[in-house]
């Protein structure tokens, strides 16, 4: 019983319910009869049960149109991204069939279209390639890809079940913008292999070895491949530009990749271009996803690699998927449960890993097309999946003559939008430190490697957080004459003035063991600066405004006791202003002598404190003057 009481106090003191849960996940079950609770529980786990019973033919029409539209984009992108991950092209189509079906049942977003994505594909391919060659040992490479996907799903679903989604928040906006831009550059440079027709190309991902490989293999350049690549790349870029300028023409860029695949395949077949230097995909296996649970590896020398790859690709894919869902939910004014999305994406990848799929998540490009095409529910993913199923069963032979150069052009067009220059400039204008994080992420990706660039950026972001915790913002306040308003003397140096005899300090952060020493030294240094080297201090009172101190720990409480003793030797008194209830409660528990919490040392505002203490100083001075006059007065006769 005692332990339960302690645990309850911990929950109350630490506010764990609000730290881990942005809302009460069980609020909808309260006060409901058992039958209703079972229904709500089923709807919570399977959102399709919530919107399915009210589904109408009008919604079906919109979802069919949007589903077929995103399928026209998903098919060529699936093949292209599988190549980017150094996997067989057919795996990309497998990954566009099963995962959308799972997400349609478990996902809470109406707009997200799932499937393979460029960044996760690049990371998985580059990390696995460090130990296993996809050309020399393709079967082992495929096993590692499926196993990494399984671990990605486990990580993603676990974060959702444990409601630990805040972990992905360590990937700040600046980190993601720089990382995405760097990855887009590397992905685009990697496509020079296809766009130039090079056969022997470097397996490294940094910009220097990639460009070196391009120019070292000049003899392999194929003018036929270059001509076709440039023509179709321009076509795809023009289609993208048209859709960006006129959003109603979204179908132009959505259909351009499939149209390019069809047109280029016809050209290669008609002119036998595969015999003149243009490489083609070749035969693709017909049929639906074969089971792959027997290909998962849970022991051996590569287990560490697949776990590490699974964690990194899982976090990146999860971040992109959650960001996509939240973006379109905001546009259409509905709410997406981030933890439910994590569970949905995680289970999607776990099931995918045993059905010959590799890492998938919500795609920005396909979701944008899905949204613009008028998708009403997640059924659009089912329509897309059925379209891919028909392709797998009947249309595979048609891709035999599809040139690899088209896949490279499709990838370049898809990732070029990840270079967000306006967003980078906006960050530069607002926060220079965030811009440094962005640049480090970008340079780390293009000059070192994708995963190390990401690690550098996350490390710098964490260092920023630690710096903010250990070096909290503290400012000296001054009074704006004629008012009861106090502002930062540094920022309001022309309008705010210091109050003689008072040093007013505002601490604008939680006080804890990490910053107590800094705060103590900083406040004492300010007092010394105000003394101006005089023997007798100019300051009579140090007022600490604690309005912004949200919490305090045991070490933080000792700050005020130590500070009071240190400054009292200088003839200075410590006064606290407007501490919050949690801070007051903890101070009362420690302040046994009632020194810190004395009524004349605790006020609601700085203005009230100055008025009261100034009056006390005047009364004290008047009393001292009266005593002096009485002492010096001549004796009465």
Short mmCIF file of C-alpha atoms in Angstrom, two decimals, residues 158-592:
data_model
loop_
_atom_site.label_atom_id
_atom_site.label_comp_id
_atom_site.label_asym_id
_atom_site.label_seq_id
_atom_site.Cartn_x
_atom_site.Cartn_y
_atom_site.Cartn_z
CA UNK A 158 6.63 -0.55 -29.89
CA UNK A 159 6.94 3.23 -29.90
CA UNK A 160 3.23 3.47 -30.60
CA UNK A 161 2.17 0.91 -28.01
CA UNK A 162 4.35 2.48 -25.31
CA UNK A 163 3.29 5.97 -26.46
CA UNK A 164 6.91 7.06 -26.87
CA UNK A 165 6.42 9.06 -30.03
CA UNK A 166 8.27 12.01 -28.52
CA UNK A 167 11.51 10.18 -29.40
CA UNK A 168 11.09 11.06 -33.08
CA UNK A 169 10.80 14.72 -32.08
CA UNK A 170 14.59 14.73 -31.66
CA UNK A 171 14.64 14.97 -35.45
CA UNK A 172 13.97 18.70 -35.55
CA UNK A 173 12.65 20.53 -38.59
CA UNK A 174 16.10 21.96 -39.33
CA UNK A 175 17.64 18.48 -39.10
CA UNK A 176 15.06 16.99 -41.44
CA UNK A 177 15.32 19.79 -44.01
CA UNK A 178 19.11 19.50 -44.17
CA UNK A 179 19.04 15.71 -44.12
CA UNK A 180 16.37 15.47 -46.83
CA UNK A 181 18.20 17.96 -49.05
CA UNK A 182 21.50 16.12 -48.68
CA UNK A 183 19.85 12.77 -49.31
CA UNK A 184 18.10 14.20 -52.39
CA UNK A 185 21.46 15.33 -53.78
CA UNK A 186 23.03 11.92 -53.16
CA UNK A 187 20.03 10.08 -54.59
CA UNK A 188 20.13 12.26 -57.71
CA UNK A 189 23.88 11.77 -58.17
CA UNK A 190 23.43 8.01 -57.80
CA UNK A 191 21.05 8.10 -60.76
CA UNK A 192 23.88 9.28 -63.01
CA UNK A 193 24.65 5.59 -63.35
CA UNK A 194 21.33 5.05 -65.13
CA UNK A 195 21.19 8.43 -66.87
CA UNK A 196 24.67 8.00 -68.39
CA UNK A 197 24.50 4.26 -68.99
CA UNK A 198 27.45 3.42 -66.72
CA UNK A 199 27.81 -0.27 -65.82
CA UNK A 200 30.65 -0.18 -63.24
CA UNK A 201 29.65 2.40 -60.66
CA UNK A 202 30.83 3.07 -57.11
CA UNK A 203 28.85 1.61 -54.21
CA UNK A 204 29.74 4.58 -51.95
CA UNK A 205 27.19 7.29 -51.21
CA UNK A 206 29.35 10.38 -50.62
CA UNK A 207 29.54 13.07 -53.30
CA UNK A 208 33.29 12.82 -53.92
CA UNK A 209 33.48 9.08 -54.78
CA UNK A 210 30.25 9.32 -56.80
CA UNK A 211 31.52 12.18 -59.00
CA UNK A 212 34.93 10.51 -59.25
CA UNK A 213 33.27 7.33 -60.50
CA UNK A 214 31.24 9.29 -63.06
CA UNK A 215 34.31 10.84 -64.68
CA UNK A 216 36.55 7.81 -64.31
CA UNK A 217 34.05 5.74 -66.31
CA UNK A 218 33.65 8.22 -69.20
CA UNK A 219 34.28 5.44 -71.70
CA UNK A 220 31.04 3.74 -70.59
CA UNK A 221 28.88 6.78 -71.26
CA UNK A 222 26.17 5.98 -73.79
CA UNK A 223 24.91 8.85 -75.94
CA UNK A 224 21.68 6.96 -76.68
CA UNK A 225 21.01 6.57 -72.95
CA UNK A 226 21.93 10.20 -72.27
CA UNK A 227 19.60 11.44 -75.04
CA UNK A 228 16.67 9.39 -73.80
CA UNK A 229 17.37 10.30 -70.18
CA UNK A 230 17.55 14.05 -70.84
CA UNK A 231 14.36 14.03 -72.93
CA UNK A 232 12.27 12.15 -70.39
CA UNK A 233 13.80 14.00 -67.44
CA UNK A 234 12.76 17.29 -69.03
CA UNK A 235 9.30 15.87 -69.69
CA UNK A 236 8.88 14.83 -66.07
CA UNK A 237 10.21 18.14 -64.73
CA UNK A 238 7.85 20.11 -66.98
CA UNK A 239 4.91 18.00 -65.81
CA UNK A 240 5.92 18.62 -62.20
CA UNK A 241 6.23 22.35 -62.84
CA UNK A 242 2.78 22.49 -64.46
CA UNK A 243 1.17 20.74 -61.50
CA UNK A 244 2.92 23.03 -59.04
CA UNK A 245 1.78 26.16 -60.87
CA UNK A 246 -1.77 24.89 -61.31
CA UNK A 247 -2.76 22.45 -58.54
CA UNK A 248 -5.94 21.47 -60.39
CA UNK A 249 -3.68 19.82 -62.97
CA UNK A 250 -2.18 17.50 -60.34
CA UNK A 251 -2.93 14.54 -62.61
CA UNK A 252 -0.27 15.77 -65.07
CA UNK A 253 2.63 15.07 -62.71
CA UNK A 254 0.84 12.04 -61.23
CA UNK A 255 0.45 10.35 -64.58
CA UNK A 256 3.73 11.51 -66.13
CA UNK A 257 5.90 8.71 -64.61
CA UNK A 258 3.63 5.92 -65.86
CA UNK A 259 3.24 7.64 -69.23
CA UNK A 260 7.02 7.91 -69.46
CA UNK A 261 7.43 4.23 -68.63
CA UNK A 262 4.91 3.22 -71.30
CA UNK A 263 6.32 5.57 -73.97
CA UNK A 264 9.96 4.67 -73.33
CA UNK A 265 9.11 0.95 -73.29
CA UNK A 266 7.38 1.26 -76.65
CA UNK A 267 10.36 3.18 -78.10
CA UNK A 268 12.88 0.59 -76.88
CA UNK A 269 10.74 -2.29 -78.19
CA UNK A 270 10.05 -0.63 -81.56
CA UNK A 271 13.65 0.39 -82.29
CA UNK A 272 15.36 -2.54 -80.49
CA UNK A 273 17.23 0.09 -78.48
CA UNK A 274 18.30 -2.53 -75.95
CA UNK A 275 20.73 -3.74 -78.60
CA UNK A 276 22.24 -0.26 -78.91
CA UNK A 277 23.46 0.52 -75.42
CA UNK A 278 20.20 1.13 -73.52
CA UNK A 279 19.84 -1.30 -70.60
CA UNK A 280 16.38 -2.58 -69.72
CA UNK A 281 14.75 -4.08 -66.60
CA UNK A 282 14.33 -7.53 -68.13
CA UNK A 283 11.94 -10.21 -67.01
CA UNK A 284 9.84 -9.62 -63.89
CA UNK A 285 8.21 -12.50 -62.05
CA UNK A 286 4.44 -12.74 -62.40
CA UNK A 287 2.23 -13.44 -59.41
CA UNK A 288 1.45 -12.06 -55.99
CA UNK A 289 3.80 -11.73 -53.03
CA UNK A 290 5.41 -15.02 -52.03
CA UNK A 291 5.80 -15.63 -48.27
CA UNK A 292 9.18 -14.64 -46.87
CA UNK A 293 9.03 -15.54 -43.17
CA UNK A 294 11.54 -18.32 -43.87
CA UNK A 295 13.99 -15.67 -45.11
CA UNK A 296 14.18 -13.71 -41.86
CA UNK A 297 17.52 -13.99 -40.05
CA UNK A 298 17.68 -13.71 -36.26
CA UNK A 299 21.20 -14.95 -35.63
CA UNK A 300 24.60 -15.00 -37.21
CA UNK A 301 27.22 -12.39 -38.06
CA UNK A 302 24.79 -9.92 -39.65
CA UNK A 303 22.27 -9.64 -36.81
CA UNK A 304 23.85 -6.42 -35.53
CA UNK A 305 23.69 -4.89 -39.00
CA UNK A 306 20.00 -5.66 -39.55
CA UNK A 307 19.03 -4.35 -36.10
CA UNK A 308 20.94 -1.10 -36.66
CA UNK A 309 19.51 -0.74 -40.17
CA UNK A 310 16.03 -1.50 -38.87
CA UNK A 311 16.23 1.14 -36.14
CA UNK A 312 17.54 3.91 -38.40
CA UNK A 313 15.26 3.23 -41.36
CA UNK A 314 12.34 2.66 -38.99
CA UNK A 315 12.78 6.04 -37.28
CA UNK A 316 13.25 7.87 -40.60
CA UNK A 317 10.23 6.15 -42.18
CA UNK A 318 8.14 6.79 -39.08
CA UNK A 319 9.08 10.47 -39.04
CA UNK A 320 8.10 10.88 -42.68
CA UNK A 321 4.86 8.95 -42.27
CA UNK A 322 3.75 10.90 -39.18
CA UNK A 323 4.68 14.21 -40.81
CA UNK A 324 2.64 13.35 -43.91
CA UNK A 325 -0.38 12.35 -41.86
CA UNK A 326 -0.28 15.46 -39.69
CA UNK A 327 0.20 17.76 -42.67
CA UNK A 328 -2.88 16.61 -44.54
CA UNK A 329 -4.94 16.23 -41.36
CA UNK A 330 -4.31 19.93 -40.70
CA UNK A 331 -5.37 20.84 -44.23
CA UNK A 332 -8.65 18.92 -43.93
CA UNK A 333 -9.22 19.77 -40.27
CA UNK A 334 -9.32 16.33 -38.70
CA UNK A 335 -7.09 14.73 -36.08
CA UNK A 336 -4.56 11.98 -36.60
CA UNK A 337 -3.51 9.95 -33.56
CA UNK A 338 0.28 9.79 -33.82
CA UNK A 339 0.60 6.70 -31.63
CA UNK A 340 -2.06 4.83 -33.61
CA UNK A 341 -0.20 5.78 -36.79
CA UNK A 342 3.02 4.35 -35.36
CA UNK A 343 1.28 1.09 -34.55
CA UNK A 344 -0.30 0.97 -38.02
CA UNK A 345 3.00 1.65 -39.81
CA UNK A 346 4.82 -0.81 -37.55
CA UNK A 347 2.35 -3.66 -38.12
CA UNK A 348 2.35 -2.79 -41.81
CA UNK A 349 6.11 -3.38 -41.97
CA UNK A 350 6.02 -6.50 -39.77
CA UNK A 351 3.42 -8.08 -42.07
CA UNK A 352 5.27 -6.74 -45.08
CA UNK A 353 8.53 -8.37 -44.00
CA UNK A 354 6.93 -11.82 -44.11
CA UNK A 355 5.27 -11.15 -47.50
CA UNK A 356 8.37 -10.15 -49.50
CA UNK A 357 8.08 -6.39 -48.83
CA UNK A 358 10.76 -3.99 -47.67
CA UNK A 359 10.42 -0.79 -45.61
CA UNK A 360 7.32 1.29 -46.43
CA UNK A 361 5.65 4.37 -44.99
CA UNK A 362 3.46 7.30 -45.95
CA UNK A 363 4.83 8.99 -49.07
CA UNK A 364 4.77 12.77 -49.51
CA UNK A 365 4.38 12.65 -53.29
CA UNK A 366 1.73 9.91 -53.41
CA UNK A 367 -0.19 11.37 -50.46
CA UNK A 368 -0.25 14.78 -52.14
CA UNK A 369 -1.66 13.20 -55.29
CA UNK A 370 -4.14 11.22 -53.20
CA UNK A 371 -5.29 14.40 -51.46
CA UNK A 372 -5.56 16.44 -54.65
CA UNK A 373 -7.40 13.61 -56.40
CA UNK A 374 -10.15 13.92 -53.79
CA UNK A 375 -9.61 10.86 -51.58
CA UNK A 376 -12.26 10.67 -48.87
CA UNK A 377 -11.11 7.65 -46.84
CA UNK A 378 -8.30 5.12 -46.57
CA UNK A 379 -10.16 2.98 -49.12
CA UNK A 380 -8.10 4.73 -51.81
CA UNK A 381 -5.16 2.63 -50.56
CA UNK A 382 -7.19 -0.53 -51.16
CA UNK A 383 -8.01 0.61 -54.70
CA UNK A 384 -4.33 1.32 -55.32
CA UNK A 385 -3.44 -2.10 -53.93
CA UNK A 386 -5.97 -3.85 -56.19
CA UNK A 387 -4.55 -1.98 -59.19
CA UNK A 388 -1.04 -3.12 -58.28
CA UNK A 389 -2.39 -6.67 -57.82
CA UNK A 390 -3.78 -6.66 -61.37
CA UNK A 391 -0.39 -5.44 -62.59
CA UNK A 392 1.42 -8.22 -60.73
CA UNK A 393 -0.90 -10.90 -62.08
CA UNK A 394 -1.22 -9.88 -65.72
CA UNK A 395 1.04 -6.97 -66.78
CA UNK A 396 4.53 -8.02 -65.73
CA UNK A 397 5.72 -9.04 -69.23
CA UNK A 398 5.05 -5.50 -70.45
CA UNK A 399 7.88 -4.15 -68.27
CA UNK A 400 10.55 -6.34 -69.92
CA UNK A 401 11.71 -3.56 -72.27
CA UNK A 402 11.37 -0.69 -69.78
CA UNK A 403 14.73 1.15 -69.81
CA UNK A 404 16.58 1.67 -66.52
CA UNK A 405 17.25 5.26 -67.53
CA UNK A 406 13.54 6.03 -67.06
CA UNK A 407 13.66 4.72 -63.52
CA UNK A 408 16.57 7.06 -62.81
CA UNK A 409 14.67 10.01 -64.27
CA UNK A 410 11.60 9.20 -62.17
CA UNK A 411 13.69 9.07 -58.99
CA UNK A 412 15.41 12.40 -59.74
CA UNK A 413 12.05 14.07 -60.38
CA UNK A 414 10.59 12.64 -57.17
CA UNK A 415 13.45 13.68 -54.85
CA UNK A 416 14.16 17.11 -56.30
CA UNK A 417 11.23 18.47 -54.31
CA UNK A 418 13.01 17.48 -51.09
CA UNK A 419 15.48 20.36 -51.55
CA UNK A 420 13.53 23.10 -49.78
CA UNK A 421 15.57 26.29 -50.25
CA UNK A 422 12.84 28.71 -49.02
CA UNK A 423 12.51 26.73 -45.77
CA UNK A 424 16.29 26.83 -45.28
CA UNK A 425 16.33 30.60 -45.83
CA UNK A 426 13.43 30.98 -43.39
CA UNK A 427 15.39 29.08 -40.72
CA UNK A 428 18.44 31.26 -41.40
CA UNK A 429 16.37 34.38 -40.76
CA UNK A 430 14.86 33.03 -37.52
CA UNK A 431 17.55 30.94 -35.77
CA UNK A 432 21.20 30.83 -36.79
CA UNK A 433 21.90 27.82 -34.57
CA UNK A 434 19.15 25.82 -36.27
CA UNK A 435 20.65 26.82 -39.60
CA UNK A 436 24.01 25.43 -38.48
CA UNK A 437 22.25 22.15 -37.64
CA UNK A 438 20.67 22.17 -41.11
CA UNK A 439 23.99 22.81 -42.85
CA UNK A 440 25.77 20.12 -40.79
CA UNK A 441 23.09 17.60 -41.70
CA UNK A 442 23.35 18.52 -45.38
CA UNK A 443 27.16 18.49 -45.55
CA UNK A 444 27.41 15.36 -43.41
CA UNK A 445 25.11 13.45 -45.76
CA UNK A 446 26.78 14.50 -49.01
CA UNK A 447 30.41 14.33 -47.85
CA UNK A 448 30.43 11.46 -45.31
CA UNK A 449 27.39 9.19 -45.47
CA UNK A 450 23.63 9.31 -45.08
CA UNK A 451 23.49 7.74 -41.61
CA UNK A 452 26.54 9.57 -40.24
CA UNK A 453 25.24 12.89 -41.55
CA UNK A 454 21.97 12.26 -39.74
CA UNK A 455 23.84 11.27 -36.57
CA UNK A 456 25.90 14.48 -36.66
CA UNK A 457 22.80 16.64 -37.03
CA UNK A 458 20.95 14.84 -34.22
CA UNK A 459 24.05 15.15 -32.02
CA UNK A 460 24.21 18.90 -32.59
CA UNK A 461 20.48 19.24 -31.89
CA UNK A 462 20.84 17.30 -28.62
CA UNK A 463 23.82 19.50 -27.71
CA UNK A 464 21.60 22.54 -28.26
CA UNK A 465 19.00 21.09 -25.89
CA UNK A 466 21.67 20.33 -23.28
CA UNK A 467 23.02 23.87 -23.66
CA UNK A 468 19.55 25.31 -23.06
CA UNK A 469 19.13 23.12 -19.98
CA UNK A 470 22.56 23.81 -18.45
CA UNK A 471 22.65 27.48 -19.48
CA UNK A 472 19.10 28.71 -18.92
CA UNK A 473 18.08 32.17 -20.05
CA UNK A 474 18.52 34.69 -17.23
CA UNK A 475 18.05 38.43 -17.70
CA UNK A 476 18.30 41.59 -15.62
CA UNK A 477 15.04 43.50 -15.58
CA UNK A 478 14.46 47.24 -15.50
CA UNK A 479 11.38 49.34 -14.91
CA UNK A 480 9.64 51.25 -17.67
CA UNK A 481 9.14 54.67 -16.00
CA UNK A 482 5.59 55.55 -15.10
CA UNK A 483 4.43 51.92 -15.21
CA UNK A 484 4.55 48.78 -13.13
CA UNK A 485 6.10 46.90 -16.07
CA UNK A 486 9.57 45.35 -15.96
CA UNK A 487 11.47 44.31 -19.07
CA UNK A 488 14.91 43.05 -20.14
CA UNK A 489 17.39 45.92 -19.75
CA UNK A 490 19.42 44.65 -22.70
CA UNK A 491 16.53 44.63 -25.16
CA UNK A 492 14.75 47.69 -23.75
CA UNK A 493 17.86 49.75 -23.04
CA UNK A 494 16.25 52.96 -24.27
CA UNK A 495 12.99 52.67 -22.32
CA UNK A 496 13.70 50.49 -19.26
CA UNK A 497 15.85 51.72 -16.38
CA UNK A 498 17.37 49.94 -13.40
CA UNK A 499 15.92 50.60 -9.96
CA UNK A 500 18.50 51.98 -7.49
CA UNK A 501 19.23 49.58 -4.67
CA UNK A 502 17.62 46.60 -6.45
CA UNK A 503 18.94 43.90 -8.78
CA UNK A 504 15.94 42.29 -10.49
CA UNK A 505 16.68 38.98 -12.20
CA UNK A 506 14.30 36.81 -14.21
CA UNK A 507 15.03 33.09 -14.54
CA UNK A 508 13.20 31.73 -17.58
CA UNK A 509 13.65 27.97 -17.27
CA UNK A 510 13.24 25.06 -14.90
CA UNK A 511 15.86 24.97 -12.12
CA UNK A 512 17.57 21.62 -11.68
CA UNK A 513 20.86 19.93 -10.89
CA UNK A 514 22.21 20.67 -14.37
CA UNK A 515 22.03 24.46 -14.12
CA UNK A 516 22.18 25.28 -10.39
CA UNK A 517 25.92 26.00 -10.35
CA UNK A 518 25.63 28.22 -13.42
CA UNK A 519 22.74 30.22 -11.94
CA UNK A 520 24.59 30.70 -8.65
CA UNK A 521 27.73 31.98 -10.35
CA UNK A 522 25.79 34.15 -12.79
CA UNK A 523 23.78 35.91 -10.07
CA UNK A 524 26.83 36.48 -7.86
CA UNK A 525 28.72 37.92 -10.84
CA UNK A 526 25.88 40.33 -11.54
CA UNK A 527 26.02 41.51 -7.92
CA UNK A 528 29.77 42.09 -8.18
CA UNK A 529 29.30 44.04 -11.41
CA UNK A 530 26.66 46.22 -9.74
CA UNK A 531 28.97 46.86 -6.76
CA UNK A 532 31.41 48.62 -9.12
CA UNK A 533 34.25 47.63 -6.88
CA UNK A 534 32.97 49.75 -4.00
CA UNK A 535 33.54 48.64 -0.44
CA UNK A 536 29.87 49.16 0.37
CA UNK A 537 27.48 47.54 -2.08
CA UNK A 538 25.02 49.59 -4.10
CA UNK A 539 22.49 46.76 -3.98
CA UNK A 540 20.27 46.17 -0.99
CA UNK A 541 17.95 43.53 -2.46
CA UNK A 542 18.23 40.84 -5.13
CA UNK A 543 14.76 40.14 -6.52
CA UNK A 544 14.38 36.88 -8.47
CA UNK A 545 11.31 36.74 -10.69
CA UNK A 546 10.31 33.07 -10.84
CA UNK A 547 7.19 33.41 -13.02
CA UNK A 548 8.80 31.32 -15.76
CA UNK A 549 10.34 28.67 -13.46
CA UNK A 550 8.04 25.75 -14.26
CA UNK A 551 9.70 23.20 -11.95
CA UNK A 552 12.53 22.74 -9.50
CA UNK A 553 14.36 19.72 -8.09
CA UNK A 554 16.15 19.05 -4.83
CA UNK A 555 19.47 20.45 -6.03
CA UNK A 556 17.72 23.50 -7.41
CA UNK A 557 16.14 24.24 -4.02
CA UNK A 558 19.58 24.40 -2.38
CA UNK A 559 20.45 27.22 -4.80
CA UNK A 560 18.34 29.71 -2.89
CA UNK A 561 19.68 28.70 0.53
CA UNK A 562 23.30 28.94 -0.65
CA UNK A 563 22.63 32.16 -2.53
CA UNK A 564 20.92 33.78 0.48
CA UNK A 565 23.91 32.95 2.72
CA UNK A 566 26.43 34.23 0.15
CA UNK A 567 24.79 37.58 -0.53
CA UNK A 568 23.80 38.22 3.11
CA UNK A 569 27.53 38.52 3.86
CA UNK A 570 27.51 41.46 1.44
CA UNK A 571 24.56 43.03 3.24
CA UNK A 572 22.12 42.03 0.50
CA UNK A 573 18.77 40.29 1.01
CA UNK A 574 17.18 37.72 -1.33
CA UNK A 575 13.55 38.22 -2.39
CA UNK A 576 11.45 35.82 -4.46
CA UNK A 577 8.66 36.94 -6.78
CA UNK A 578 5.71 34.88 -8.04
CA UNK A 579 6.97 31.29 -7.67
CA UNK A 580 4.53 28.73 -9.05
CA UNK A 581 2.58 26.39 -6.75
CA UNK A 582 4.85 23.38 -7.35
CA UNK A 583 7.95 25.47 -6.55
CA UNK A 584 6.38 26.99 -3.43
CA UNK A 585 5.37 23.56 -2.16
CA UNK A 586 8.90 22.20 -2.46
CA UNK A 587 10.47 25.32 -0.95
CA UNK A 588 8.15 25.06 2.04
CA UNK A 589 9.21 21.46 2.65
CA UNK A 590 12.88 22.47 2.82
CA UNK A 591 12.65 25.95 4.40
CA UNK A 592 12.38 24.80 7.99
#
